[in-house]
Amino acid sequence: MRLSDVKTGESAVIVKILGHGSFRKRMMEMGFVKGKKILVELNAPLQDPIKYKILDYEISLRRSEASLIEVVREGSSEAIAMHDVAVITEDDCGFLNNFDSERRTINVALIGNPNCGKTSLFNSASGAKEHVGNYSGVTVDAKKGVMEYNGYVFNIVDLPGTYSLSAYSPEELYVRRYLREEVPDVIINVVDASNLERNLYLTTELIDMDRSMVIALNMYDELERSKVHFDYETLSRMIGVPMVPTVSKSGRGVNELFDTIIEVYEGRNEVVRHVHISFSKDIEDAVKTIQKALKSEAQLDQHFSARYLSIKLLENDREVLSILQSLPHYEEIKQLRDRLVADIEQLHGEDIATTIAASKYGFVSGALRETMETDEKEEAKTTAVIDSIVTNRLFGFPIFILLMWLMFWATFEIGQYPMDWIEAAVGWIGEMVSTLLPEGPVKDMIVDGIIGGVGGVIVFLPNILILYAFISFMEDSGYMARAAFIMDRIMHKIGLHGKSFIPMVMGFGCNVPAIIATRTIESRTSRLITILINPFMSCGARLPIYLLLVGALFPENASIVLLGLYALGVLVAVVTAKLLRKLHYKEDETPFVMELPPYRIPTMKATLRHMWAKGQQYLKKMGGVILVASLIIWLFSYFPRPTDADVEAVRSELVADGIDVNTVNVETVAATENSFLGRIGKFVSPVFEPLGFNWKMTVSLLTGTVAKETVVSTLGVLYSGDSEVGNDALAKRIVTPNPSTGQPDFTPLVGFCFLIFVLLYVPCIATVTAIVKETGSWRYGAFTLVYNTFVAWTLSFIVFQIGSLFV
């Protein structure tokens, strides 16, 4: 039978993994090997995906993936015997140490499974402010920090979380290439002490590499609370790698860890010895045969041990194949490998990668049986109780919607108070500088360009901080993984992962951090699609435009129109995602395999650290871009200065249009119309005339490419001659009939088309910059510029042309 057929609450024993390629490899690496027991815990509210428990940890799989795992019911006559437990043997050379007593700098690399507390340990040791999230995949780049301790300088690198050292995912490939190219002095293998059987699989691969290593038994307090007796000192001697219990969030054991690193670095640690994790005789013979052939090659890559390369070659690892292709006798070695693999697979009745993975898990299981005593009495865990509520079919979605509503309510309602204070402070600074400086271009540049540009960024800082405080709490607590879990089936309908939902929700606050948040998505194609559709999520910067036009043109149906705009953005994002998946990114190379970590209570320090780190990131990255762009736009809107004749011409036009020139800053209007920006707007306005937009609207849209908030201030200048005019006065201006046409420039139809265009057209410069940076190519930024604007123009054109037939 298949795993997808097992009912909730029932257990089964794994027979084998069907399917092939990356899915099969990933399942084996995560413990889905022959003979392992797996429990079906619960179904998502929409019955897909399903949460399982294996090796004392929880994981979610889609039904389509569970159907590729063959099982038998626990206790049935078909029960499968376990593979022979692998044993360890010391190598002939022993531990070799090239320590230079004069060297006082130690390069350290942190390597471990996702969600093992690796980044927490990095922060505790180095004092860095990297985000710590209880959500697999938070660390997706190498983070670097420096620590001075006991007369040594430690260069610490926090590598991406990985389940193995295969060439399966970008994270795994990055870690292995780092180990090959950088060769750290000591590896800190961070393992989750409360989930040793799963975490130690990566340890076996690092042992194969034959590197200097120390194991940090992180979250050791959770192991102690579980009343498990673990003789880690005996296990250390068995595998030849010293182990140190740590609790990174409190700093417990960190000093002892680095004392041990120094001992290993100096060759003084008595535990250290290199061992071989041996396999069954036929596989071991095959490894030694290939190892002998590789050692005869003078050009063999010395960064990896010959044994490690031999094992990976047997597994048909793509990266190792590429490394060995340059060897003179590569083809002969490859043919030898093919013969050996064919014989072994025929003998075992399964592919050799499965056999090797099962042997390593067998070794881990045997080692833990010798060193760990567990209480057989199972108690109901907090995680299971909470999951039974928050992922329940009836309560899961309401709870999720309530939390999302609470997050955005706090972001905009509570954040409005400090936002008003900052806005008032920026206005006061602008007025003070304006009174101190003499009239002229320098004053205008400082007040309008610099203070206005920076103020437009700082004013949203409280909202960003509150938003990220909520997101940090949900990530650190473990709830964010559950949100992806319950939304996966809906997201799967549009060709994305459940993980894509969180960045999309974040996009309603700001597209820039939302795009950065897509780093948690392992699949490159799903990540790219999520990045490209994110700008269609209506960010908070568009809200001032909505409030102005909806309040002026649709006062009686404001909430319906506002909700319709947000819904339209989501609909366009969904259609775009389906088109991209169907026409370009047809295959999703990474299966939806997501660990559901246990719930943990986040510390206030960690939440505040994350919140402020994101605030700094927002100010640093967005403030710089917007400041420079604001100055450029100011230059284009300020020069060339209007002549007296230009001012009089504008005055005459205003009088002809029936506008009281005493209520308008005629010089400002003339400066705008005759500036480079005004001329550009008039030049491109024919493109927007089919949408019902005049040149003033066109200019405001052009300035909105820097930051959407500038659309309102630009309209204020063009329609009132004063960028500081209040929203109420501006709303009256835009609905006042134009004497030359007899109707307002902004009719309800034109205004609605304008809102559609603002919603969908090219995002701000900061968002485009984030897209280019996160995708690593300017082509994706160019695609966003062209595609989003095309969609906005097309939909606005259709609505205006059809609406014109009836209005």
PDB file of N, CA and C in Angstrom, residues 268-317:
ATOM      1  N   ARG A 268      45.081  18.998  20.485  1.00  0.00           N
ATOM      2  CA  ARG A 268      45.198  18.574  21.870  1.00  0.00           C
ATOM      3  C   ARG A 268      43.997  17.788  22.368  1.00  0.00           C
ATOM      4  N   ASN A 269      42.965  17.647  21.526  1.00  0.00           N
ATOM      5  CA  ASN A 269      41.754  16.964  21.987  1.00  0.00           C
ATOM      6  C   ASN A 269      41.918  15.450  21.825  1.00  0.00           C
ATOM      7  N   GLU A 270      41.751  14.708  22.928  1.00  0.00           N
ATOM      8  CA  GLU A 270      42.004  13.271  22.929  1.00  0.00           C
ATOM      9  C   GLU A 270      40.929  12.474  22.206  1.00  0.00           C
ATOM     10  N   VAL A 271      39.767  13.064  22.013  1.00  0.00           N
ATOM     11  CA  VAL A 271      38.664  12.343  21.374  1.00  0.00           C
ATOM     12  C   VAL A 271      38.880  12.205  19.869  1.00  0.00           C
ATOM     13  N   VAL A 272      39.549  13.195  19.287  1.00  0.00           N
ATOM     14  CA  VAL A 272      39.623  13.291  17.840  1.00  0.00           C
ATOM     15  C   VAL A 272      40.362  12.118  17.210  1.00  0.00           C
ATOM     16  N   ARG A 273      39.721  11.452  16.289  1.00  0.00           N
ATOM     17  CA  ARG A 273      40.332  10.438  15.434  1.00  0.00           C
ATOM     18  C   ARG A 273      39.425  10.288  14.222  1.00  0.00           C
ATOM     19  N   HIS A 274      40.016   9.945  13.104  1.00  0.00           N
ATOM     20  CA  HIS A 274      39.182   9.787  11.908  1.00  0.00           C
ATOM     21  C   HIS A 274      38.696   8.349  11.807  1.00  0.00           C
ATOM     22  N   VAL A 275      37.406   8.197  11.603  1.00  0.00           N
ATOM     23  CA  VAL A 275      36.801   6.874  11.494  1.00  0.00           C
ATOM     24  C   VAL A 275      36.130   6.735  10.135  1.00  0.00           C
ATOM     25  N   HIS A 276      35.890   5.488   9.760  1.00  0.00           N
ATOM     26  CA  HIS A 276      35.132   5.197   8.557  1.00  0.00           C
ATOM     27  C   HIS A 276      33.775   4.638   8.951  1.00  0.00           C
ATOM     28  N   ILE A 277      32.737   5.190   8.401  1.00  0.00           N
ATOM     29  CA  ILE A 277      31.415   4.606   8.589  1.00  0.00           C
ATOM     30  C   ILE A 277      31.271   3.545   7.506  1.00  0.00           C
ATOM     31  N   SER A 278      31.450   2.291   7.903  1.00  0.00           N
ATOM     32  CA  SER A 278      31.512   1.205   6.925  1.00  0.00           C
ATOM     33  C   SER A 278      30.114   0.747   6.521  1.00  0.00           C
ATOM     34  N   PHE A 279      30.043   0.174   5.328  1.00  0.00           N
ATOM     35  CA  PHE A 279      28.788  -0.329   4.793  1.00  0.00           C
ATOM     36  C   PHE A 279      28.855  -1.850   4.723  1.00  0.00           C
ATOM     37  N   SER A 280      27.872  -2.461   4.072  1.00  0.00           N
ATOM     38  CA  SER A 280      27.919  -3.907   3.863  1.00  0.00           C
ATOM     39  C   SER A 280      29.146  -4.245   3.009  1.00  0.00           C
ATOM     40  N   LYS A 281      29.573  -5.492   3.051  1.00  0.00           N
ATOM     41  CA  LYS A 281      30.842  -5.863   2.430  1.00  0.00           C
ATOM     42  C   LYS A 281      30.909  -5.520   0.951  1.00  0.00           C
ATOM     43  N   ASP A 282      29.822  -5.753   0.191  1.00  0.00           N
ATOM     44  CA  ASP A 282      29.863  -5.469  -1.245  1.00  0.00           C
ATOM     45  C   ASP A 282      30.025  -3.980  -1.528  1.00  0.00           C
ATOM     46  N   ILE A 283      29.317  -3.131  -0.766  1.00  0.00           N
ATOM     47  CA  ILE A 283      29.449  -1.680  -0.975  1.00  0.00           C
ATOM     48  C   ILE A 283      30.812  -1.211  -0.501  1.00  0.00           C
ATOM     49  N   GLU A 284      31.268  -1.733   0.639  1.00  0.00           N
ATOM     50  CA  GLU A 284      32.579  -1.341   1.155  1.00  0.00           C
ATOM     51  C   GLU A 284      33.680  -1.712   0.165  1.00  0.00           C
ATOM     52  N   ASP A 285      33.563  -2.897  -0.443  1.00  0.00           N
ATOM     53  CA  ASP A 285      34.552  -3.306  -1.445  1.00  0.00           C
ATOM     54  C   ASP A 285      34.527  -2.381  -2.657  1.00  0.00           C
ATOM     55  N   ALA A 286      33.311  -1.975  -3.058  1.00  0.00           N
ATOM     56  CA  ALA A 286      33.178  -1.065  -4.203  1.00  0.00           C
ATOM     57  C   ALA A 286      33.806   0.287  -3.888  1.00  0.00           C
ATOM     58  N   VAL A 287      33.572   0.789  -2.664  1.00  0.00           N
ATOM     59  CA  VAL A 287      34.156   2.075  -2.249  1.00  0.00           C
ATOM     60  C   VAL A 287      35.678   1.996  -2.294  1.00  0.00           C
ATOM     61  N   LYS A 288      36.222   0.929  -1.750  1.00  0.00           N
ATOM     62  CA  LYS A 288      37.689   0.792  -1.700  1.00  0.00           C
ATOM     63  C   LYS A 288      38.282   0.623  -3.107  1.00  0.00           C
ATOM     64  N   THR A 289      37.547  -0.075  -3.998  1.00  0.00           N
ATOM     65  CA  THR A 289      38.031  -0.248  -5.367  1.00  0.00           C
ATOM     66  C   THR A 289      38.117   1.093  -6.083  1.00  0.00           C
ATOM     67  N   ILE A 290      37.067   1.903  -5.983  1.00  0.00           N
ATOM     68  CA  ILE A 290      37.075   3.222  -6.632  1.00  0.00           C
ATOM     69  C   ILE A 290      38.071   4.139  -5.935  1.00  0.00           C
ATOM     70  N   GLN A 291      38.162   4.029  -4.618  1.00  0.00           N
ATOM     71  CA  GLN A 291      39.104   4.855  -3.865  1.00  0.00           C
ATOM     72  C   GLN A 291      40.538   4.587  -4.321  1.00  0.00           C
ATOM     73  N   LYS A 292      40.864   3.325  -4.548  1.00  0.00           N
ATOM     74  CA  LYS A 292      42.207   2.969  -5.025  1.00  0.00           C
ATOM     75  C   LYS A 292      42.469   3.555  -6.403  1.00  0.00           C
ATOM     76  N   ALA A 293      41.442   3.503  -7.279  1.00  0.00           N
ATOM     77  CA  ALA A 293      41.595   4.058  -8.624  1.00  0.00           C
ATOM     78  C   ALA A 293      41.775   5.570  -8.573  1.00  0.00           C
ATOM     79  N   LEU A 294      41.049   6.237  -7.669  1.00  0.00           N
ATOM     80  CA  LEU A 294      41.155   7.691  -7.562  1.00  0.00           C
ATOM     81  C   LEU A 294      42.513   8.114  -7.005  1.00  0.00           C
ATOM     82  N   LYS A 295      43.005   7.364  -6.016  1.00  0.00           N
ATOM     83  CA  LYS A 295      44.292   7.734  -5.412  1.00  0.00           C
ATOM     84  C   LYS A 295      45.450   7.606  -6.389  1.00  0.00           C
ATOM     85  N   SER A 296      45.266   6.823  -7.440  1.00  0.00           N
ATOM     86  CA  SER A 296      46.335   6.684  -8.442  1.00  0.00           C
ATOM     87  C   SER A 296      46.378   7.866  -9.397  1.00  0.00           C
ATOM     88  N   GLU A 297      45.359   8.745  -9.297  1.00  0.00           N
ATOM     89  CA  GLU A 297      45.314   9.917 -10.168  1.00  0.00           C
ATOM     90  C   GLU A 297      46.089  11.064  -9.524  1.00  0.00           C
ATOM     91  N   ALA A 298      47.115  11.527 -10.211  1.00  0.00           N
ATOM     92  CA  ALA A 298      47.954  12.609  -9.661  1.00  0.00           C
ATOM     93  C   ALA A 298      47.177  13.921  -9.552  1.00  0.00           C
ATOM     94  N   GLN A 299      46.157  14.115 -10.421  1.00  0.00           N
ATOM     95  CA  GLN A 299      45.419  15.378 -10.458  1.00  0.00           C
ATOM     96  C   GLN A 299      44.162  15.342  -9.593  1.00  0.00           C
ATOM     97  N   LEU A 300      44.049  14.379  -8.700  1.00  0.00           N
ATOM     98  CA  LEU A 300      42.847  14.249  -7.877  1.00  0.00           C
ATOM     99  C   LEU A 300      42.668  15.484  -6.999  1.00  0.00           C
ATOM    100  N   ASP A 301      41.407  15.961  -6.907  1.00  0.00           N
ATOM    101  CA  ASP A 301      41.066  17.106  -6.062  1.00  0.00           C
ATOM    102  C   ASP A 301      41.389  16.764  -4.605  1.00  0.00           C
ATOM    103  N   GLN A 302      42.288  17.534  -3.983  1.00  0.00           N
ATOM    104  CA  GLN A 302      42.734  17.243  -2.626  1.00  0.00           C
ATOM    105  C   GLN A 302      41.834  17.861  -1.552  1.00  0.00           C
ATOM    106  N   HIS A 303      40.817  18.623  -1.975  1.00  0.00           N
ATOM    107  CA  HIS A 303      39.955  19.270  -0.986  1.00  0.00           C
ATOM    108  C   HIS A 303      38.974  18.296  -0.349  1.00  0.00           C
ATOM    109  N   PHE A 304      38.685  17.194  -1.028  1.00  0.00           N
ATOM    110  CA  PHE A 304      37.810  16.171  -0.483  1.00  0.00           C
ATOM    111  C   PHE A 304      38.580  14.864  -0.396  1.00  0.00           C
ATOM    112  N   SER A 305      38.280  14.050   0.620  1.00  0.00           N
ATOM    113  CA  SER A 305      38.955  12.765   0.754  1.00  0.00           C
ATOM    114  C   SER A 305      38.556  11.842  -0.387  1.00  0.00           C
ATOM    115  N   ALA A 306      39.451  10.940  -0.734  1.00  0.00           N
ATOM    116  CA  ALA A 306      39.171   9.986  -1.817  1.00  0.00           C
ATOM    117  C   ALA A 306      37.992   9.091  -1.454  1.00  0.00           C
ATOM    118  N   ARG A 307      37.839   8.783  -0.170  1.00  0.00           N
ATOM    119  CA  ARG A 307      36.711   7.937   0.250  1.00  0.00           C
ATOM    120  C   ARG A 307      35.387   8.670   0.029  1.00  0.00           C
ATOM    121  N   TYR A 308      35.355   9.957   0.418  1.00  0.00           N
ATOM    122  CA  TYR A 308      34.135  10.736   0.217  1.00  0.00           C
ATOM    123  C   TYR A 308      33.775  10.811  -1.268  1.00  0.00           C
ATOM    124  N   LEU A 309      34.772  11.094  -2.105  1.00  0.00           N
ATOM    125  CA  LEU A 309      34.525  11.168  -3.547  1.00  0.00           C
ATOM    126  C   LEU A 309      34.065   9.820  -4.100  1.00  0.00           C
ATOM    127  N   SER A 310      34.614   8.738  -3.558  1.00  0.00           N
ATOM    128  CA  SER A 310      34.217   7.402  -4.017  1.00  0.00           C
ATOM    129  C   SER A 310      32.759   7.121  -3.690  1.00  0.00           C
ATOM    130  N   ILE A 311      32.338   7.472  -2.460  1.00  0.00           N
ATOM    131  CA  ILE A 311      30.952   7.240  -2.060  1.00  0.00           C
ATOM    132  C   ILE A 311      30.001   8.060  -2.926  1.00  0.00           C
ATOM    133  N   LYS A 312      30.343   9.347  -3.140  1.00  0.00           N
ATOM    134  CA  LYS A 312      29.489  10.204  -3.954  1.00  0.00           C
ATOM    135  C   LYS A 312      29.482   9.764  -5.412  1.00  0.00           C
ATOM    136  N   LEU A 313      30.588   9.227  -5.879  1.00  0.00           N
ATOM    137  CA  LEU A 313      30.636   8.730  -7.256  1.00  0.00           C
ATOM    138  C   LEU A 313      29.706   7.526  -7.410  1.00  0.00           C
ATOM    139  N   LEU A 314      29.678   6.666  -6.409  1.00  0.00           N
ATOM    140  CA  LEU A 314      28.757   5.526  -6.439  1.00  0.00           C
ATOM    141  C   LEU A 314      27.307   6.002  -6.448  1.00  0.00           C
ATOM    142  N   GLU A 315      27.040   7.118  -5.763  1.00  0.00           N
ATOM    143  CA  GLU A 315      25.684   7.674  -5.715  1.00  0.00           C
ATOM    144  C   GLU A 315      25.328   8.468  -6.970  1.00  0.00           C
ATOM    145  N   ASN A 316      26.292   8.539  -7.906  1.00  0.00           N
ATOM    146  CA  ASN A 316      26.086   9.285  -9.161  1.00  0.00           C
ATOM    147  C   ASN A 316      25.827  10.762  -8.901  1.00  0.00           C
ATOM    148  N   ASP A 317      26.573  11.327  -7.955  1.00  0.00           N
ATOM    149  CA  ASP A 317      26.435  12.731  -7.588  1.00  0.00           C
ATOM    150  C   ASP A 317      26.924  13.630  -8.727  1.00  0.00           C
TER     151      ASP A 317
END
